[in-house]
Short mmCIF file of C-alpha atoms in Angstrom, two decimals:
data_model
loop_
_atom_site.label_atom_id
_atom_site.label_comp_id
_atom_site.label_asym_id
_atom_site.label_seq_id
_atom_site.Cartn_x
_atom_site.Cartn_y
_atom_site.Cartn_z
CA MET A 9 -39.77 -31.62 -24.67
CA SER A 10 -39.49 -27.61 -25.89
CA PHE A 11 -37.79 -25.39 -23.03
CA ILE A 12 -40.80 -22.80 -23.19
CA THR A 13 -43.16 -25.77 -21.63
CA ASN A 14 -40.37 -27.00 -19.53
CA SER A 15 -39.11 -23.55 -18.00
CA GLU A 16 -40.49 -22.95 -14.47
CA HIS A 17 -40.23 -18.87 -14.74
CA GLY A 18 -39.50 -16.28 -18.12
CA GLY A 19 -36.37 -15.13 -19.11
CA ASP A 20 -34.57 -18.58 -20.46
CA ILE A 21 -32.50 -16.57 -23.28
CA TYR A 22 -30.01 -19.06 -22.99
CA GLY A 23 -32.37 -22.39 -23.63
CA PHE A 24 -33.88 -20.23 -26.49
CA GLU A 25 -31.01 -19.69 -28.09
CA LYS A 26 -29.86 -22.80 -27.79
CA GLN A 27 -33.03 -24.46 -29.51
CA TYR A 28 -33.08 -21.60 -31.98
CA GLY A 29 -30.13 -20.62 -32.47
CA ARG A 30 -30.58 -16.91 -31.73
CA LYS A 31 -31.45 -14.41 -29.57
CA PRO A 32 -35.11 -13.89 -28.92
CA LEU A 33 -36.94 -10.41 -28.24
CA ASP A 34 -37.76 -11.09 -25.39
CA PHE A 35 -41.57 -10.30 -23.50
CA SER A 36 -41.64 -13.16 -21.69
CA VAL A 37 -39.74 -10.99 -18.39
CA ASN A 38 -41.32 -8.07 -17.18
CA VAL A 39 -38.80 -5.86 -15.99
CA ASN A 40 -37.99 -2.30 -17.26
CA PRO A 41 -37.02 -2.56 -21.37
CA GLU A 42 -35.20 0.71 -20.70
CA GLY A 43 -32.84 -1.17 -19.36
CA THR A 44 -30.37 -0.71 -15.79
CA PRO A 45 -29.80 2.82 -15.32
CA GLU A 46 -26.32 3.82 -15.94
CA GLY A 47 -25.57 5.10 -12.47
CA VAL A 48 -26.66 1.57 -11.19
CA GLN A 49 -24.53 -0.21 -13.42
CA LYS A 50 -21.57 3.23 -12.85
CA ALA A 51 -21.99 1.84 -8.84
CA ALA A 52 -22.26 -2.10 -9.23
CA ALA A 53 -18.78 -2.10 -11.81
CA ALA A 54 -16.92 0.80 -9.52
CA THR A 55 -16.98 -2.42 -6.46
CA VAL A 56 -15.16 -4.81 -8.63
CA SER A 57 -11.97 -3.58 -7.07
CA GLU A 58 -13.28 -4.46 -3.69
CA ALA A 59 -13.62 -8.14 -4.76
CA SER A 60 -11.17 -9.71 -2.73
CA GLU A 61 -13.38 -8.27 0.64
CA TYR A 62 -16.03 -9.84 2.28
CA PRO A 63 -19.63 -7.94 1.83
CA ASP A 64 -20.68 -5.75 4.54
CA PRO A 65 -22.34 -8.83 6.14
CA GLU A 66 -25.10 -6.66 8.20
CA GLN A 67 -25.49 -4.68 4.85
CA ARG A 68 -25.16 -1.55 7.02
CA ASP A 69 -25.73 1.51 4.12
CA LEU A 70 -28.18 -0.27 2.20
CA VAL A 71 -30.55 -1.09 5.36
CA ASN A 72 -29.70 2.34 6.70
CA ALA A 73 -31.33 3.45 3.50
CA LEU A 74 -34.29 1.82 2.91
CA ALA A 75 -35.50 2.54 6.38
CA GLU A 76 -35.14 5.61 5.65
CA LYS A 77 -36.67 5.52 2.36
CA ASN A 78 -39.30 3.90 4.08
CA GLN A 79 -39.87 5.59 7.68
CA LEU A 80 -38.78 2.09 9.19
CA GLU A 81 -36.12 1.39 11.95
CA THR A 82 -33.29 -0.71 10.86
CA TRP A 83 -34.17 -4.05 12.62
CA GLN A 84 -37.26 -4.36 10.17
CA ILE A 85 -35.66 -4.64 6.67
CA LEU A 86 -33.52 -7.69 5.47
CA PRO A 87 -31.67 -7.58 2.26
CA GLY A 88 -31.60 -10.67 0.22
CA ALA A 89 -30.56 -12.17 -3.22
CA GLY A 90 -33.90 -11.08 -4.39
CA ALA A 91 -37.38 -11.31 -2.89
CA SER A 92 -37.14 -14.74 -4.00
CA ASP A 93 -34.44 -15.34 -1.03
CA ILE A 94 -36.40 -13.64 1.24
CA ILE A 95 -39.62 -15.56 0.60
CA TYR A 96 -37.65 -19.21 1.31
CA ARG A 97 -36.23 -17.32 4.71
CA ILE A 98 -39.72 -16.38 6.14
CA VAL A 99 -40.77 -19.95 4.85
CA PHE A 100 -38.27 -22.12 6.54
CA SER A 101 -38.26 -19.83 9.19
CA ARG A 102 -42.14 -19.96 10.33
CA ARG A 103 -42.51 -23.51 8.84
CA PRO A 104 -46.18 -23.11 8.60
CA SER A 105 -48.14 -26.81 8.51
CA ARG A 106 -50.36 -25.75 6.05
CA ALA A 107 -50.31 -22.01 3.31
CA VAL A 108 -52.71 -20.72 1.75
CA VAL A 109 -52.16 -19.05 -1.70
CA THR A 110 -53.94 -17.59 -4.72
CA ALA A 111 -53.89 -19.17 -7.96
CA PRO A 112 -52.39 -18.64 -10.61
CA THR A 113 -49.91 -16.75 -9.05
CA PHE A 114 -45.86 -16.46 -8.36
CA SER A 115 -44.26 -20.14 -8.19
CA GLU A 116 -41.71 -19.50 -5.81
CA TYR A 117 -44.19 -19.07 -2.87
CA GLU A 118 -45.76 -22.90 -3.47
CA ARG A 119 -41.68 -24.37 -4.58
CA ALA A 120 -40.53 -23.13 -1.32
CA LEU A 121 -43.66 -24.01 1.05
CA LYS A 122 -43.18 -27.71 -0.40
CA ALA A 123 -39.62 -27.38 0.14
CA ALA A 124 -40.75 -26.65 4.15
CA GLY A 125 -42.76 -29.33 3.96
CA SER A 126 -45.94 -27.62 4.39
CA GLN A 127 -49.17 -28.44 2.63
CA VAL A 128 -50.51 -25.87 -0.05
CA SER A 129 -53.86 -25.12 -0.77
CA HIS A 130 -55.04 -23.52 -3.95
CA PHE A 131 -57.37 -20.36 -4.31
CA LEU A 132 -58.88 -20.47 -7.41
CA LEU A 133 -59.15 -16.79 -9.19
CA ARG A 134 -61.42 -16.57 -12.14
CA GLU A 135 -61.36 -15.23 -15.34
CA GLU A 136 -65.03 -14.36 -15.44
CA ASP A 137 -63.62 -12.32 -12.17
CA GLU A 138 -61.12 -10.80 -14.23
CA PHE A 139 -58.65 -12.75 -11.92
CA LEU A 140 -59.69 -10.02 -9.09
CA LEU A 141 -60.13 -11.16 -4.90
CA ASN A 142 -62.21 -8.22 -3.92
CA ASN A 143 -64.89 -9.86 -3.94
CA ARG A 144 -63.92 -12.94 -2.04
CA ILE A 145 -61.82 -12.55 0.88
CA ASP A 146 -64.92 -14.66 3.16
CA GLU A 147 -64.14 -17.34 0.46
CA LEU A 148 -60.33 -17.39 1.25
CA LEU A 149 -60.65 -16.89 5.10
CA GLU A 150 -62.74 -19.59 5.18
CA LEU A 151 -60.36 -22.05 2.76
CA ALA A 152 -57.68 -20.81 5.16
CA GLU A 153 -60.09 -22.08 7.75
CA LYS A 154 -60.50 -25.52 5.91
CA ASP A 155 -59.90 -27.04 3.10
CA PRO A 156 -61.64 -30.19 2.05
CA GLU A 157 -58.21 -32.02 0.41
CA PHE A 158 -55.95 -31.48 3.21
CA PRO A 159 -59.58 -32.59 6.06
CA GLU A 160 -57.05 -33.41 8.84
CA SER A 161 -55.47 -30.39 8.08
CA GLY A 162 -56.56 -27.53 10.73
CA ARG A 163 -56.26 -23.49 10.42
CA ALA A 164 -53.94 -22.55 7.74
CA GLU A 165 -50.80 -20.53 9.51
CA MET A 166 -49.87 -18.53 6.49
CA ILE A 167 -51.46 -16.54 3.42
CA PHE A 168 -49.15 -15.11 0.45
CA LEU A 169 -50.68 -12.75 -2.15
CA CYS A 170 -49.26 -10.65 -4.59
CA GLU A 171 -49.80 -7.07 -5.15
CA PRO A 172 -49.86 -6.88 -7.94
CA ASN A 173 -50.25 -10.59 -9.41
CA ASN A 174 -48.33 -12.33 -11.05
CA PRO A 175 -49.55 -13.48 -14.05
CA THR A 176 -52.72 -11.51 -13.87
CA GLY A 177 -51.19 -7.81 -13.00
CA ARG A 178 -54.46 -7.04 -11.20
CA THR A 179 -54.64 -5.93 -7.68
CA THR A 180 -56.77 -6.39 -4.64
CA ASP A 181 -58.58 -3.23 -3.48
CA LYS A 182 -57.53 -1.58 -0.56
CA ALA A 183 -60.53 -1.82 1.89
CA SER A 184 -60.55 -5.55 0.94
CA LEU A 185 -56.62 -5.84 2.15
CA LEU A 186 -57.46 -4.36 5.36
CA ARG A 187 -59.96 -6.33 6.02
CA LEU A 188 -58.03 -9.62 5.34
CA LEU A 189 -55.27 -7.69 7.36
CA ALA A 190 -57.46 -7.69 10.32
CA ALA A 191 -58.68 -11.23 10.04
CA CYS A 192 -55.02 -12.60 9.48
CA GLN A 193 -53.95 -10.67 12.44
CA LYS A 194 -57.05 -12.41 14.94
CA LYS A 195 -56.33 -15.44 13.67
CA LYS A 196 -52.89 -15.45 14.36
CA ILE A 197 -52.26 -16.33 10.40
CA THR A 198 -48.68 -15.06 9.01
CA LEU A 199 -49.65 -12.85 6.23
CA VAL A 200 -46.79 -12.20 3.17
CA VAL A 201 -47.82 -9.70 0.93
CA ASP A 202 -45.21 -9.31 -2.21
CA GLU A 203 -45.01 -5.97 -3.26
CA SER A 204 -42.16 -6.19 -5.88
CA PHE A 205 -44.12 -5.08 -8.24
CA LEU A 206 -45.61 -1.82 -6.18
CA TRP A 207 -43.67 0.85 -8.26
CA LEU A 208 -45.34 -0.25 -11.41
CA LEU A 209 -48.23 1.23 -10.24
CA ASP A 210 -49.62 4.48 -11.76
CA ASP A 211 -50.04 5.27 -8.02
CA PRO A 212 -48.20 2.50 -5.58
CA GLU A 213 -48.58 5.29 -2.37
CA LYS A 214 -52.11 3.98 -1.92
CA HIS A 215 -51.73 0.50 -3.06
CA THR A 216 -48.50 -0.42 -0.23
CA LEU A 217 -49.98 -1.96 2.97
CA LEU A 218 -46.74 0.04 4.83
CA ALA A 219 -48.27 2.49 6.73
CA GLU A 220 -50.44 -0.34 8.59
CA GLY A 221 -47.92 -2.35 9.03
CA GLY A 222 -47.23 -0.87 12.70
CA LYS A 223 -50.26 -2.18 14.38
CA TYR A 224 -50.55 -5.64 12.31
CA GLY A 225 -47.26 -7.63 13.09
CA GLN A 226 -49.10 -10.54 11.24
CA LEU A 227 -47.87 -9.15 8.22
CA ILE A 228 -44.82 -9.49 6.02
CA LEU A 229 -43.78 -7.27 3.23
CA LEU A 230 -41.74 -8.36 0.27
CA ARG A 231 -39.98 -5.47 -1.93
CA SER A 232 -37.32 -5.82 -5.32
CA PHE A 233 -35.14 -3.99 -7.35
CA THR A 234 -35.50 -6.16 -9.77
CA LYS A 235 -38.14 -5.04 -12.01
CA ILE A 236 -38.51 -1.14 -11.71
CA PHE A 237 -34.83 -1.00 -12.12
CA SER A 238 -34.50 -3.70 -14.76
CA MET A 239 -31.40 -5.58 -12.83
CA PRO A 240 -32.37 -9.35 -12.12
CA GLY A 241 -28.59 -10.41 -12.74
CA ILE A 242 -27.35 -8.60 -10.08
CA ARG A 243 -30.27 -10.48 -7.48
CA LEU A 244 -31.46 -7.58 -4.83
CA GLY A 245 -35.09 -7.29 -2.53
CA TYR A 246 -36.03 -6.96 0.79
CA GLY A 247 -38.01 -7.56 3.26
CA ILE A 248 -39.84 -5.77 5.41
CA PHE A 249 -41.23 -7.11 9.18
CA PHE A 250 -43.20 -5.74 11.96
CA ARG A 251 -41.79 -7.99 14.47
CA LYS A 252 -38.17 -8.24 15.57
CA ASP A 253 -38.09 -11.50 16.23
CA TRP A 254 -39.64 -12.66 13.10
CA ARG A 255 -36.76 -10.71 11.00
CA GLU A 256 -34.41 -12.32 13.70
CA ARG A 257 -35.72 -15.73 12.60
CA ALA A 258 -35.52 -15.13 8.90
CA GLU A 259 -31.95 -13.88 8.87
CA LEU A 260 -31.22 -17.34 10.08
CA CYS A 261 -32.74 -19.73 7.60
CA GLY A 262 -30.20 -17.83 4.73
CA PRO A 263 -26.38 -17.99 4.01
CA SER A 264 -24.37 -15.23 5.48
CA TRP A 265 -22.93 -12.77 2.76
CA ALA A 266 -26.16 -13.55 0.37
CA VAL A 267 -26.11 -9.22 -0.98
CA SER A 268 -23.14 -9.22 -3.11
CA THR A 269 -21.20 -5.80 -2.38
CA GLY A 270 -21.64 -4.76 -5.80
CA ALA A 271 -25.35 -5.50 -5.45
CA GLN A 272 -25.48 -3.53 -2.14
CA ALA A 273 -23.83 -0.51 -4.20
CA ALA A 274 -26.22 -1.30 -7.13
CA GLY A 275 -29.15 -0.96 -4.92
CA LEU A 276 -27.73 2.66 -2.88
CA ALA A 277 -27.34 3.93 -6.44
CA ALA A 278 -31.19 2.46 -7.80
CA LEU A 279 -32.42 4.39 -4.69
CA ARG A 280 -31.43 8.04 -5.97
CA GLU A 281 -33.06 7.12 -9.53
CA SER A 282 -36.73 8.77 -8.79
CA GLU A 283 -36.87 10.49 -12.50
CA TYR A 284 -36.31 7.19 -13.92
CA ILE A 285 -38.75 5.97 -11.80
CA GLU A 286 -41.35 8.48 -12.82
CA ARG A 287 -39.86 8.47 -16.46
CA TYR A 288 -40.61 4.99 -16.96
CA ARG A 289 -43.95 4.45 -14.95
CA GLN A 290 -45.73 7.69 -17.62
CA GLN A 291 -44.46 5.38 -20.80
CA ASN A 292 -45.24 2.23 -19.46
CA THR A 293 -48.71 3.05 -18.83
CA GLU A 294 -49.05 4.54 -22.08
CA GLU A 295 -47.80 1.47 -24.11
CA ARG A 296 -50.13 -0.95 -22.08
CA ALA A 297 -53.25 0.58 -23.17
CA TYR A 298 -51.78 0.67 -26.52
CA LEU A 299 -50.74 -3.22 -26.51
CA LYS A 300 -53.99 -4.11 -24.73
CA GLU A 301 -56.21 -2.49 -27.60
CA GLN A 302 -54.29 -4.01 -30.13
CA LEU A 303 -54.57 -7.57 -28.76
CA GLU A 304 -58.29 -7.40 -27.54
CA SER A 305 -58.51 -5.99 -31.68
CA LEU A 306 -57.46 -9.43 -32.78
CA GLU A 307 -59.73 -12.52 -33.69
CA GLY A 308 -58.76 -15.20 -31.50
CA ILE A 309 -57.68 -13.12 -28.75
CA PRO A 310 -60.94 -13.51 -26.37
CA PHE A 311 -59.23 -12.49 -23.08
CA VAL A 312 -56.82 -9.26 -22.50
CA SER A 313 -56.49 -9.07 -18.69
CA SER A 314 -56.57 -5.23 -16.91
CA GLY A 315 -53.15 -5.34 -15.77
CA GLN A 316 -51.70 -2.80 -13.75
CA ALA A 317 -48.27 -3.10 -13.64
CA ASN A 318 -46.11 -3.52 -17.02
CA TYR A 319 -47.32 -6.60 -17.86
CA LEU A 320 -50.70 -8.35 -19.73
CA LEU A 321 -52.37 -12.38 -19.19
CA ILE A 322 -53.39 -13.32 -22.70
CA ARG A 323 -55.84 -15.83 -23.39
CA ALA A 324 -55.76 -17.57 -27.17
CA ASP A 325 -57.78 -19.35 -29.03
CA ILE A 326 -54.64 -21.02 -30.14
CA ARG A 327 -51.48 -21.93 -28.32
CA LEU A 328 -48.82 -19.28 -29.06
CA SER A 329 -45.92 -19.44 -27.12
CA GLU A 330 -44.43 -21.55 -29.94
CA PRO A 331 -45.17 -20.25 -32.73
CA LEU A 332 -44.04 -16.50 -31.74
CA ALA A 333 -41.05 -18.53 -30.95
CA GLU A 334 -40.10 -19.68 -34.30
CA LYS A 335 -40.50 -16.44 -34.95
CA GLY A 336 -38.09 -15.12 -32.58
CA ILE A 337 -40.40 -13.46 -29.65
CA LEU A 338 -40.17 -15.07 -26.35
CA VAL A 339 -43.35 -15.04 -24.69
CA ARG A 340 -43.88 -16.54 -21.23
CA ASP A 341 -45.91 -19.82 -21.75
CA CYS A 342 -48.48 -19.88 -18.68
CA SER A 343 -48.98 -23.53 -18.86
CA ASN A 344 -47.47 -23.88 -15.67
CA TYR A 345 -49.37 -21.84 -13.48
CA HIS A 346 -52.26 -23.93 -11.93
CA GLY A 347 -56.14 -22.88 -12.97
CA LEU A 348 -54.37 -21.87 -16.70
CA ASP A 349 -53.58 -24.57 -19.54
CA GLU A 350 -51.39 -23.68 -22.84
CA HIS A 351 -53.94 -20.95 -24.38
CA TRP A 352 -52.53 -18.09 -21.51
CA ILE A 353 -49.27 -16.34 -22.16
CA ARG A 354 -48.14 -13.85 -20.70
CA VAL A 355 -46.23 -10.54 -22.10
CA CYS A 356 -44.16 -7.62 -20.88
CA VAL A 357 -44.88 -4.11 -21.71
CA ARG A 358 -42.18 -3.46 -24.01
CA SER A 359 -41.54 -0.14 -26.01
CA ARG A 360 -43.83 0.93 -29.01
CA GLN A 361 -41.46 -0.28 -31.45
CA ASP A 362 -41.22 -3.68 -30.18
CA ASN A 363 -44.83 -3.61 -28.61
CA GLN A 364 -45.66 -3.46 -32.35
CA MET A 365 -43.93 -6.17 -33.66
CA LEU A 366 -45.61 -8.24 -31.20
CA ILE A 367 -48.76 -7.21 -32.54
CA GLN A 368 -47.90 -8.35 -35.77
CA ALA A 369 -46.51 -11.77 -34.84
CA VAL A 370 -49.42 -12.39 -32.68
CA ARG A 371 -51.38 -11.77 -35.63
CA GLU A 372 -49.73 -13.86 -38.37
CA CYS A 373 -50.01 -16.54 -35.82
CA LEU A 374 -53.38 -16.69 -35.50
CA GLN A 375 -53.74 -16.30 -39.26
CA GLU A 376 -51.35 -19.34 -40.03
CA GLY A 377 -53.33 -21.76 -37.27
CA GLY A 378 -56.86 -20.95 -39.46
CA ILE A 379 -58.02 -17.86 -37.33
CA ARG A 380 -59.01 -15.17 -40.01
CA GLN A 381 -58.14 -11.25 -39.26
CA ARG A 382 -61.04 -8.72 -40.07
#
């Protein structure tokens, strides 16, 4: 079996190189194509001399910096080895008997839930709705109340949302999020909102639920350094909690020293990179619009999502992931997402030159698949 269809996530450049004998142009991971900021690289590299010492188990400097940046108390911040680490800590600390996840969405929520023995209910987002949740909050809450697939199960105890969602790139409007949050508070359902892609939005401060958390203890937020700072190999993310006991229990559900000295230094340096973020956000907005327009103009591409982050979800009339790989381009095959099949791919928004190479390769694949272009 091809590594492309057997890979749970994007970014398997190692499997690609083993199968095709060369490195790919990687559109499968939605990280900043500008690369890791120089200051972050230097900060992480400078810690090598401290490798003989254990990291700070409480990550004091990083926690203090994150608390100050987000205007929170230090006890509310729990750093981890990427947002995925915090997902597992949350799930194992709460151990919901049943949880609801939207579909399609990031697979680690379901993976963690199943590892903890939870039943997982899937709320299917629809292409005809542009994969938006906005007008369907009541339906989501009905599924949380009762799932016919699990007739013996009671109300779900946890809901996961990815805002903006992966792989669709769409966000739920703030009013709908607040209505869901209020309902979860009333019904004692833990609402976990993954804001890992938040800083890729054009207006992140208007979308986050951070300011509302003080009134809603059932809320937990997830954040990641991975995407905006292009540092997936460093592994750094954090959770934001609004109940101290929940934060303490989540901390116990993972190993000590989960965050290396290098990762802490990289995180501190990244928090100073405000110009880098703004520069990339402007570039991403322009290139996202360009890439969407060009892909939509191709015969054989009936759907391109109106993504609001730095990736686009695409449906083609033929399977594209393997033909593109033959041409040296790696995209995220979405056939293992609930609600999608082999006709769906996700692509990162990269530089103009890279985006043009992708567009040309997609055009060629469609023509080779028998779809004549205008």
